[in-house]
Coordinates of C-alpha atoms in Angstrom, one line a residue:
M1 CA -9.3 -25.2 24.4
S2 CA -6.8 -22.5 23.5
T3 CA -3.2 -23.0 24.2
L4 CA -2.3 -19.4 23.6
P5 CA -0.2 -18.1 26.5
S6 CA -1.8 -15.1 28.3
V7 CA 1.0 -12.8 27.2
A8 CA 1.7 -10.2 24.6
L9 CA 2.6 -11.2 21.0
P10 CA 6.3 -10.7 21.4
Q11 CA 6.4 -13.2 24.3
I12 CA 4.7 -16.2 22.7
I13 CA 7.8 -18.0 21.6
R14 CA 9.6 -17.5 25.0
E15 CA 6.5 -18.8 26.8
Q16 CA 6.2 -21.8 24.6
A17 CA 9.9 -22.6 25.1
R18 CA 9.3 -22.6 28.9
A19 CA 6.1 -24.8 28.6
R20 CA 7.4 -27.3 26.0
P21 CA 11.1 -26.8 25.3
T22 CA 11.8 -30.0 23.4
S23 CA 8.7 -30.0 21.3
P24 CA 9.2 -29.3 17.6
A25 CA 8.4 -25.7 16.7
L26 CA 9.7 -25.1 13.1
R27 CA 10.6 -27.6 10.4
T28 CA 11.8 -27.6 6.8
R29 CA 12.7 -30.6 4.6
D30 CA 16.2 -30.6 6.1
S31 CA 16.1 -29.0 9.6
T32 CA 14.0 -28.9 12.8
W33 CA 14.0 -26.3 15.6
T34 CA 12.5 -27.2 19.0
Y35 CA 10.8 -24.3 20.9
E36 CA 13.9 -23.9 23.1
A37 CA 16.2 -23.7 20.1
L38 CA 13.9 -21.4 18.3
S39 CA 13.6 -19.1 21.3
E40 CA 17.4 -18.9 21.5
V41 CA 18.0 -18.0 17.8
V42 CA 15.1 -15.5 17.9
G43 CA 16.5 -13.9 21.0
A44 CA 20.0 -13.5 19.4
R45 CA 18.6 -11.9 16.3
S46 CA 16.2 -9.7 18.3
A47 CA 19.3 -8.4 20.2
A48 CA 20.9 -7.5 16.9
L49 CA 17.8 -5.5 16.0
R50 CA 17.7 -3.8 19.3
A51 CA 21.3 -2.7 18.8
L52 CA 20.1 -0.6 15.9
E53 CA 18.2 1.5 18.4
L54 CA 15.1 1.9 16.2
Q55 CA 12.2 3.7 17.8
P56 CA 9.4 1.5 19.2
G57 CA 7.1 0.2 16.5
A58 CA 9.5 1.1 13.7
G59 CA 9.2 -1.0 10.6
V60 CA 11.7 -3.6 9.5
A61 CA 11.5 -4.8 6.0
V62 CA 11.9 -8.6 5.6
M63 CA 12.8 -10.0 2.2
A64 CA 10.1 -12.7 2.4
E65 CA 11.3 -15.9 0.9
R66 CA 9.5 -19.1 1.7
S67 CA 12.1 -20.3 4.3
A68 CA 12.7 -20.9 7.9
T69 CA 15.1 -17.8 7.9
T70 CA 12.1 -15.6 7.0
V71 CA 10.0 -17.0 9.8
I72 CA 12.8 -16.6 12.3
S73 CA 13.4 -13.0 11.1
I74 CA 9.7 -12.1 11.6
L75 CA 9.7 -13.6 15.1
A76 CA 12.9 -11.6 15.9
V77 CA 11.3 -8.3 14.7
V78 CA 8.3 -8.9 16.9
D79 CA 10.4 -9.9 19.8
A80 CA 12.3 -6.6 19.5
G81 CA 9.0 -4.7 19.7
L82 CA 9.1 -3.7 16.0
A83 CA 6.8 -4.1 13.0
W84 CA 7.7 -6.4 10.1
I85 CA 7.1 -5.4 6.5
P86 CA 7.3 -8.4 4.2
V87 CA 8.7 -7.7 0.8
N88 CA 8.4 -10.2 -2.0
P89 CA 11.9 -10.7 -3.3
D90 CA 10.5 -11.4 -6.8
M91 CA 8.8 -8.1 -7.2
P92 CA 10.3 -5.6 -9.7
A93 CA 13.1 -3.4 -8.2
A94 CA 11.1 -0.2 -8.7
R95 CA 8.2 -1.6 -6.7
R96 CA 10.5 -2.9 -4.0
D97 CA 12.2 0.5 -3.7
F98 CA 8.8 2.2 -3.5
V99 CA 7.7 -0.1 -0.6
L100 CA 11.0 0.5 1.3
A101 CA 10.7 4.3 0.9
D102 CA 6.9 4.5 1.4
S103 CA 7.0 2.5 4.6
G104 CA 9.9 4.4 6.0
A105 CA 11.5 1.0 7.1
G106 CA 14.4 1.6 9.4
A107 CA 16.2 -1.6 8.6
L108 CA 16.2 -4.4 6.0
I109 CA 16.7 -8.2 6.6
E110 CA 17.9 -9.5 3.3
P111 CA 17.3 -13.0 1.9
G112 CA 19.6 -15.9 2.4
S113 CA 20.4 -18.6 4.9
E114 CA 22.1 -16.1 7.3
F115 CA 20.7 -13.1 9.2
A116 CA 21.8 -10.3 6.9
L117 CA 20.7 -7.1 8.6
R118 CA 21.4 -3.5 7.5
R119 CA 20.2 -0.1 8.6
L120 CA 18.3 1.8 5.9
T121 CA 17.7 5.3 7.2
D122 CA 17.9 7.5 10.3
V123 CA 14.4 8.9 9.6
E124 CA 11.9 6.2 10.4
G125 CA 8.4 6.0 8.9
P126 CA 5.0 7.0 10.2
L127 CA 4.0 3.7 11.9
A128 CA 2.3 3.7 15.3
E129 CA 4.1 2.2 18.3
T130 CA 1.5 -0.5 18.4
A131 CA 2.1 -1.7 14.8
A132 CA 2.6 -5.4 14.3
Y133 CA 3.0 -5.6 10.6
V134 CA 2.4 -3.8 7.3
I135 CA 1.2 -5.7 4.2
Y136 CA 1.4 -3.9 0.9
T137 CA -1.5 -4.5 -1.5
S138 CA -2.2 -2.9 -4.8
G139 CA -5.7 -4.0 -5.7
T140 CA -6.4 -3.9 -9.4
T141 CA -5.0 -0.4 -10.2
G142 CA -2.7 2.2 -8.7
E143 CA 0.5 2.1 -6.7
P144 CA 0.9 -0.2 -3.7
K145 CA -0.7 0.8 -0.4
G146 CA 0.5 -0.3 3.0
V147 CA -2.1 -1.8 5.4
E148 CA -1.0 -1.3 9.0
I149 CA -2.2 -3.9 11.5
S150 CA -1.7 -3.5 15.3
R151 CA -0.3 -6.1 17.7
G152 CA -3.6 -5.9 19.6
S153 CA -5.6 -6.8 16.4
L154 CA -3.5 -9.9 15.8
E155 CA -3.5 -11.0 19.4
S156 CA -7.3 -10.7 19.4
L157 CA -7.6 -12.8 16.3
L158 CA -5.4 -15.5 17.8
E159 CA -7.4 -15.6 21.0
W160 CA -10.5 -16.3 19.0
S161 CA -9.0 -18.7 16.4
T162 CA -7.0 -21.0 18.8
S163 CA -10.2 -21.4 20.9
E164 CA -12.6 -21.7 18.0
F165 CA -10.7 -24.4 16.1
A166 CA -9.2 -26.2 19.2
Y167 CA -5.7 -26.3 17.8
R168 CA -3.4 -28.7 19.7
P169 CA 0.3 -28.8 20.5
D170 CA 0.5 -32.1 18.5
D171 CA -0.9 -30.4 15.4
V172 CA 1.3 -29.9 12.4
F173 CA 0.6 -26.7 10.4
S174 CA 1.8 -26.1 6.8
M175 CA 3.1 -22.8 5.6
V176 CA 2.7 -22.8 1.8
H177 CA 1.8 -19.2 1.2
S178 CA 4.2 -16.4 0.5
P179 CA 5.2 -14.5 3.6
A180 CA 4.3 -11.4 1.7
F181 CA 0.6 -12.6 1.7
D182 CA -1.3 -12.3 5.0
Y183 CA -2.6 -15.8 4.8
S184 CA 0.9 -16.9 5.8
I185 CA 0.4 -14.8 9.0
W186 CA -2.6 -17.0 9.9
E187 CA -0.6 -20.2 9.3
M188 CA 2.5 -19.1 11.2
W189 CA 1.0 -17.4 14.3
N190 CA -1.8 -20.0 14.9
A191 CA 0.9 -22.7 14.9
F192 CA 3.1 -21.0 17.5
A193 CA 0.2 -19.7 19.6
S194 CA -1.0 -23.3 19.9
G195 CA 2.5 -24.8 20.7
A196 CA 2.2 -26.8 17.5
C197 CA 4.9 -27.4 14.7
L198 CA 5.0 -25.2 11.6
V199 CA 6.5 -26.9 8.5
V200 CA 7.7 -24.5 5.8
A201 CA 7.5 -25.5 2.1
D202 CA 10.0 -23.7 -0.1
D203 CA 9.4 -22.4 -3.7
H204 CA 10.7 -25.6 -5.2
V205 CA 7.9 -27.5 -3.5
V206 CA 5.1 -25.0 -3.7
H207 CA 5.3 -24.4 -7.4
D208 CA 5.1 -28.1 -8.3
P209 CA 1.7 -29.6 -7.2
H210 CA 3.1 -33.2 -7.2
R211 CA 6.0 -32.2 -4.9
L212 CA 3.6 -30.2 -2.7
L213 CA 1.3 -33.2 -2.3
D214 CA 4.3 -35.4 -1.4
F215 CA 5.5 -32.7 1.1
L216 CA 2.1 -32.6 2.9
R217 CA 2.0 -36.4 3.2
T218 CA 5.6 -36.7 4.3
Q219 CA 5.3 -34.0 6.9
Q220 CA 1.9 -35.4 8.1
V221 CA 0.3 -32.0 8.1
S222 CA -2.9 -32.0 10.2
V223 CA -4.0 -28.4 9.7
L224 CA -3.9 -27.3 6.1
H225 CA -4.7 -23.8 4.8
L226 CA -5.1 -23.4 1.0
V227 CA -6.5 -20.7 -1.3
P228 CA -9.0 -22.4 -3.7
S229 CA -6.6 -21.9 -6.7
V230 CA -3.9 -24.0 -5.1
L231 CA -6.5 -26.6 -3.8
R232 CA -7.8 -27.1 -7.3
R233 CA -4.2 -27.6 -8.6
L234 CA -3.5 -30.3 -6.0
V235 CA -6.8 -32.1 -6.8
D236 CA -6.0 -32.0 -10.5
A237 CA -2.5 -33.2 -9.9
E238 CA -3.6 -36.2 -7.8
R239 CA -6.3 -37.2 -10.3
G240 CA -5.4 -40.5 -11.9
T241 CA -2.4 -41.3 -9.7
G242 CA -4.4 -43.4 -7.2
S243 CA -2.3 -42.2 -4.4
G244 CA -5.1 -40.3 -2.6
L245 CA -5.0 -36.7 -1.3
P246 CA -3.2 -35.9 2.0
D247 CA -5.0 -36.6 5.2
C248 CA -5.6 -33.7 7.5
R249 CA -8.1 -33.1 10.3
L250 CA -8.8 -29.4 9.4
L251 CA -8.9 -28.0 5.8
V252 CA -9.3 -24.2 5.8
T253 CA -9.8 -22.3 2.6
G254 CA -10.1 -18.6 1.9
G255 CA -8.7 -15.7 -0.1
E256 CA -10.9 -16.5 -3.1
A257 CA -14.4 -17.8 -3.9
F258 CA -15.0 -21.1 -2.2
D259 CA -14.6 -24.0 -4.7
L260 CA -17.3 -26.5 -3.5
E261 CA -16.6 -29.2 -6.1
A262 CA -12.8 -29.2 -5.6
T263 CA -13.2 -29.3 -1.8
R264 CA -15.7 -32.1 -2.1
T265 CA -13.4 -34.1 -4.3
W266 CA -10.6 -33.6 -1.7
C267 CA -12.8 -34.9 1.1
R268 CA -13.8 -38.0 -1.0
R269 CA -10.2 -38.8 -2.0
V270 CA -8.4 -38.8 1.4
P271 CA -7.4 -42.2 2.7
G272 CA -8.8 -41.6 6.2
E273 CA -11.6 -39.6 7.7
P274 CA -12.7 -36.6 5.7
P275 CA -11.3 -33.3 7.2
Q276 CA -13.5 -30.7 8.8
V277 CA -13.8 -27.9 6.2
V278 CA -13.8 -24.2 7.1
N279 CA -14.2 -21.4 4.6
M280 CA -13.0 -17.9 5.7
Y281 CA -13.5 -14.4 4.3
G282 CA -11.6 -11.3 5.2
P283 CA -9.8 -8.4 3.6
T284 CA -6.3 -7.6 4.7
E285 CA -7.7 -4.5 6.3
C286 CA -9.7 -6.7 8.7
T287 CA -6.7 -8.7 10.1
I288 CA -7.1 -11.7 7.7
V289 CA -10.5 -13.0 8.8
A290 CA -13.9 -11.3 9.2
T291 CA -16.4 -14.1 8.6
F292 CA -16.2 -17.9 8.6
E293 CA -18.3 -21.0 8.1
R294 CA -18.0 -24.7 8.7
I295 CA -19.2 -26.6 5.6
D296 CA -20.2 -30.3 5.3
V297 CA -19.3 -30.6 1.7
L298 CA -20.2 -34.2 1.5
A299 CA -23.7 -33.6 2.8
T300 CA -24.7 -30.4 1.0
T301 CA -26.9 -30.7 -2.1
E302 CA -25.8 -27.2 -3.3
A303 CA -24.4 -27.0 -6.8
R304 CA -22.2 -24.1 -5.8
W305 CA -21.4 -22.2 -2.7
T306 CA -21.6 -18.4 -2.4
S307 CA -22.0 -18.0 1.3
I308 CA -19.1 -16.4 3.2
G309 CA -20.6 -17.4 6.6
N310 CA -21.2 -15.4 9.7
I311 CA -19.1 -12.6 11.3
L312 CA -16.6 -13.2 14.0
P313 CA -17.4 -12.3 17.7
D314 CA -17.1 -8.6 18.5
T315 CA -17.6 -7.8 14.8
T316 CA -20.5 -5.9 13.2
A317 CA -21.4 -6.2 9.5
R318 CA -23.6 -3.6 7.7
I319 CA -24.8 -3.9 4.1
T320 CA -25.2 -0.4 2.6
D321 CA -26.5 1.4 -0.4
P322 CA -24.3 4.0 -2.2
S323 CA -25.4 6.7 0.3
G324 CA -24.3 4.6 3.2
A325 CA -27.8 3.7 4.4
D326 CA -28.7 0.1 5.4
V327 CA -30.4 -1.9 2.6
H328 CA -33.5 -4.0 3.3
Q329 CA -33.2 -7.7 4.2
G330 CA -32.2 -9.8 1.2
E331 CA -31.0 -6.8 -0.9
S332 CA -27.4 -6.6 -2.0
G333 CA -25.1 -3.7 -1.1
E334 CA -21.5 -2.9 0.0
L335 CA -20.3 -4.7 3.1
W336 CA -19.0 -2.4 5.9
I337 CA -17.2 -4.2 8.7
S338 CA -16.7 -2.7 12.2
S339 CA -14.4 -4.4 14.7
A340 CA -11.5 -3.7 17.0
R341 CA -9.4 -5.8 14.6
I342 CA -9.7 -3.5 11.6
A343 CA -6.5 -1.9 10.4
T344 CA -5.0 1.3 11.8
G345 CA -5.2 2.6 8.2
Y346 CA -3.0 3.0 5.1
V347 CA 0.6 4.1 5.8
G348 CA 1.1 7.7 4.9
R349 CA -2.3 8.0 3.1
P350 CA -4.6 10.0 5.4
A351 CA -7.1 10.8 2.5
L352 CA -7.4 7.2 1.4
T353 CA -7.7 6.1 5.1
A354 CA -10.5 8.6 5.6
E355 CA -12.3 7.3 2.5
R356 CA -12.2 3.6 3.3
F357 CA -12.3 3.7 7.2
V358 CA -15.4 5.7 8.1
L359 CA -17.6 6.4 11.1
D360 CA -21.1 4.9 10.7
G361 CA -24.3 6.4 12.1
N362 CA -23.6 4.8 15.5
G363 CA -20.2 6.3 15.8
A364 CA -18.4 3.0 15.1
R365 CA -15.3 2.9 12.9
S366 CA -16.0 0.7 9.9
Y367 CA -14.0 -0.5 6.9
R368 CA -15.7 -0.2 3.6
T369 CA -14.7 -3.4 1.9
G370 CA -15.9 -2.7 -1.7
D371 CA -17.4 -6.2 -1.7
V372 CA -21.1 -6.6 -2.6
V373 CA -23.0 -9.0 -0.4
R374 CA -26.6 -9.9 0.7
R375 CA -27.8 -11.3 4.0
R376 CA -29.7 -14.6 3.7
E377 CA -32.6 -15.6 5.8
D378 CA -30.4 -17.8 8.0
G379 CA -28.2 -14.8 8.8
C380 CA -25.2 -15.8 6.7
L381 CA -23.7 -13.4 4.2
E382 CA -23.7 -14.3 0.6
F383 CA -20.9 -12.9 -1.7
V384 CA -22.3 -11.3 -4.8
G385 CA -19.2 -9.6 -6.3
R386 CA -17.0 -6.5 -6.2
D387 CA -18.0 -3.0 -6.7
D388 CA -15.1 -2.7 -9.1
D389 CA -16.2 -6.0 -10.8
Q390 CA -19.4 -4.4 -11.9
V391 CA -18.8 -3.2 -15.5
K392 CA -21.1 -2.2 -18.3
I393 CA -21.0 -4.0 -21.6
A394 CA -23.2 -2.6 -24.4
G395 CA -25.3 -0.9 -21.7
H396 CA -25.8 -4.0 -19.6
R397 CA -24.4 -4.1 -16.1
V398 CA -22.2 -7.2 -15.7
E399 CA -21.2 -8.9 -12.5
I400 CA -17.8 -10.6 -13.3
G401 CA -18.2 -13.1 -10.5
E402 CA -21.6 -14.3 -11.7
V403 CA -20.3 -14.8 -15.2
E404 CA -17.3 -16.8 -13.8
Q405 CA -19.7 -19.0 -11.8
A406 CA -21.8 -19.7 -14.9
V407 CA -18.7 -20.8 -16.9
R408 CA -17.4 -23.0 -14.1
S409 CA -20.8 -24.7 -13.8
L410 CA -20.4 -26.2 -17.3
D411 CA -19.3 -29.8 -17.5
G412 CA -15.7 -30.1 -18.7
I413 CA -14.6 -26.8 -17.3
A414 CA -11.9 -27.0 -14.6
D415 CA -11.5 -23.3 -13.9
C416 CA -11.9 -19.9 -15.5
A417 CA -11.4 -16.2 -15.0
V418 CA -13.4 -13.5 -16.7
G419 CA -12.2 -10.1 -17.7
V420 CA -12.8 -7.1 -20.0
F421 CA -10.8 -6.2 -23.1
T422 CA -11.1 -3.5 -25.8
D423 CA -11.8 -4.6 -29.3
A424 CA -10.7 -3.1 -32.7
R425 CA -13.6 -0.6 -32.5
S426 CA -12.4 0.5 -29.0
A427 CA -15.5 -1.0 -27.4
Q428 CA -15.3 -2.9 -24.1
R429 CA -16.0 -6.6 -24.6
L430 CA -16.2 -9.5 -22.2
G431 CA -13.7 -12.4 -22.4
A432 CA -12.9 -15.6 -20.4
V433 CA -9.7 -17.4 -19.9
V434 CA -10.6 -21.1 -19.4
V435 CA -9.0 -24.3 -18.2
L436 CA -10.6 -27.5 -19.5
D437 CA -10.7 -30.8 -17.5
D438 CA -8.2 -33.4 -18.6
A439 CA -9.2 -35.3 -21.7
V440 CA -11.9 -32.7 -22.6
D441 CA -11.8 -31.4 -26.1
M442 CA -14.0 -28.3 -26.4
T443 CA -13.7 -25.1 -28.4
G444 CA -14.5 -21.6 -27.3
R445 CA -17.5 -21.5 -29.7
E446 CA -18.9 -24.6 -28.0
I447 CA -18.4 -23.0 -24.6
R448 CA -20.3 -19.9 -25.7
A449 CA -23.1 -21.9 -27.2
R450 CA -23.6 -23.7 -23.9
L451 CA -23.5 -20.5 -21.9
V452 CA -26.4 -19.0 -23.9
D453 CA -28.8 -21.4 -21.9
R454 CA -27.5 -20.1 -18.6
I455 CA -26.9 -16.4 -18.8
A456 CA -28.2 -13.5 -20.9
L457 CA -26.7 -13.3 -24.4
P458 CA -25.2 -9.7 -23.9
V459 CA -23.0 -11.0 -21.0
V460 CA -21.8 -14.2 -22.7
P461 CA -18.0 -13.8 -23.2
V462 CA -17.2 -13.1 -26.9
R463 CA -13.6 -14.2 -26.6
I464 CA -12.5 -17.5 -25.0
V465 CA -8.8 -18.1 -24.4
L466 CA -7.9 -21.7 -23.5
V467 CA -4.9 -22.3 -21.3
P468 CA -3.4 -25.2 -19.4
T469 CA -3.5 -23.3 -16.0
L470 CA -4.7 -19.9 -14.9
P471 CA -1.9 -17.4 -14.1
L472 CA -1.4 -16.9 -10.4
S473 CA 0.1 -14.0 -8.4
A474 CA 2.8 -14.3 -5.7
S475 CA -0.1 -14.8 -3.2
S476 CA -1.4 -17.7 -5.2
K477 CA -4.5 -15.9 -6.2
V478 CA -5.6 -15.5 -9.9
D479 CA -3.5 -12.8 -11.5
R480 CA -6.1 -10.4 -12.8
R481 CA -3.6 -8.3 -14.7
A482 CA -2.3 -11.4 -16.5
I483 CA -5.9 -12.3 -17.4
S484 CA -6.4 -8.9 -18.9
R485 CA -3.1 -9.3 -20.9
L486 CA -4.1 -12.7 -22.2
L487 CA -7.4 -11.3 -23.5
A488 CA -6.0 -8.1 -24.9
S489 CA -3.0 -9.8 -26.6
D490 CA -5.2 -12.1 -28.7
N491 CA -5.6 -11.3 -32.4
P492 CA -8.4 -8.7 -32.4
T493 CA -10.0 -10.4 -35.4
L494 CA -10.2 -13.7 -33.6
E495 CA -12.6 -14.7 -30.9
E496 CA -10.9 -17.8 -29.8
K497 CA -7.5 -19.0 -29.0
T498 CA -6.6 -22.6 -28.5
R499 CA -4.4 -24.1 -25.9
G500 CA -0.7 -24.4 -26.7

């Protein structure tokens, strides 16, 4: 049963403070705030924001470190009726300046243990009064674009999630994702809406899988949200230690393709009862989640998992051909999502907003995801790939995701990412960056030889780069630009690069 108070988003902390004042609300390795204490500090910082006399819904940029200060700052922005704009403090200065200017943020909360607040401009940006937050994404090319999400969209999501997953006040949620990544919004707001405790892992912990495992055990996290890249790192780090993976009652993954084998391994290596596993899918433009599925990873006989589940209530999914017409059952096409939770649009980009947020034949406003899916006989959606992942190599259309799945299916392969590079003759070629299992000794030529039995020869990667770990972005997803650089920087006369 949902423990979300029947109030607007800015009042959640105050209502929880009245309902359970002495319950732990926010915790780090060194400090704990009860709901009463958290409400007091949020109220004080909210008053400082109100004193700036920003217009309703104005944006406030928050330098988004992994810290309790960042969480409190976000809560204060919402309490003041403003919209938060998380800014990764590690991003290049030019990109940071672009985000601040493009969003028209009226104020900036700078990083540090104190509440360092300063006014930025007297001319505030083009956000709607209903805006809750703006997340900047860049995709694979182009300058960053700000996705504006309304308070009503986030409130609607919380009403569904707190009921669907039966979160409890005695739950402990981890916050391991960057506050500049919208998965952290799911972690943070579900915890507070449920009257539970949120424990924040800092960079020192998150970037070391052994420390993160110890943190999750010590903090007794019961609701754990991980992108598959991080989950795989934790499974690999625990292997051979005999310590077991952390117990939790609910393990939620999303943000990348579901990793069946790593999740199954997690469930087998916990000391207690295996957790319930949920896989989620959703672009930032759909307020974090659009589809979900509970998966019994220990019972399934599937070798790999491509389903992204069923759509959320009050959501419609269409699968379309390039003209926007519905495809036939079982055929693949672009996924269009229609919901009251889809984004307001892209900040200051009316043309791009009109291109991606469209009215369908029934007059419903839909978001064109760019993801290619097909609908299975059981009604679940199956992820095929990205429109922009479809490339042509020597005249053959190649689905990057399908090649990656083929490489991962080989014994001895821990992980991989596939990309395109240009060879010495200026031709596009396919390459793969590969992580081998521990104690496995395999060459790129051996990997290619084994792939010939699984995929067509024209789409077998001609260059294999072996690395200890895949490069990850600030949001803990595979860094596709870094993959491209690894493939492109290799000696053009070589087809293989060894680990080192």
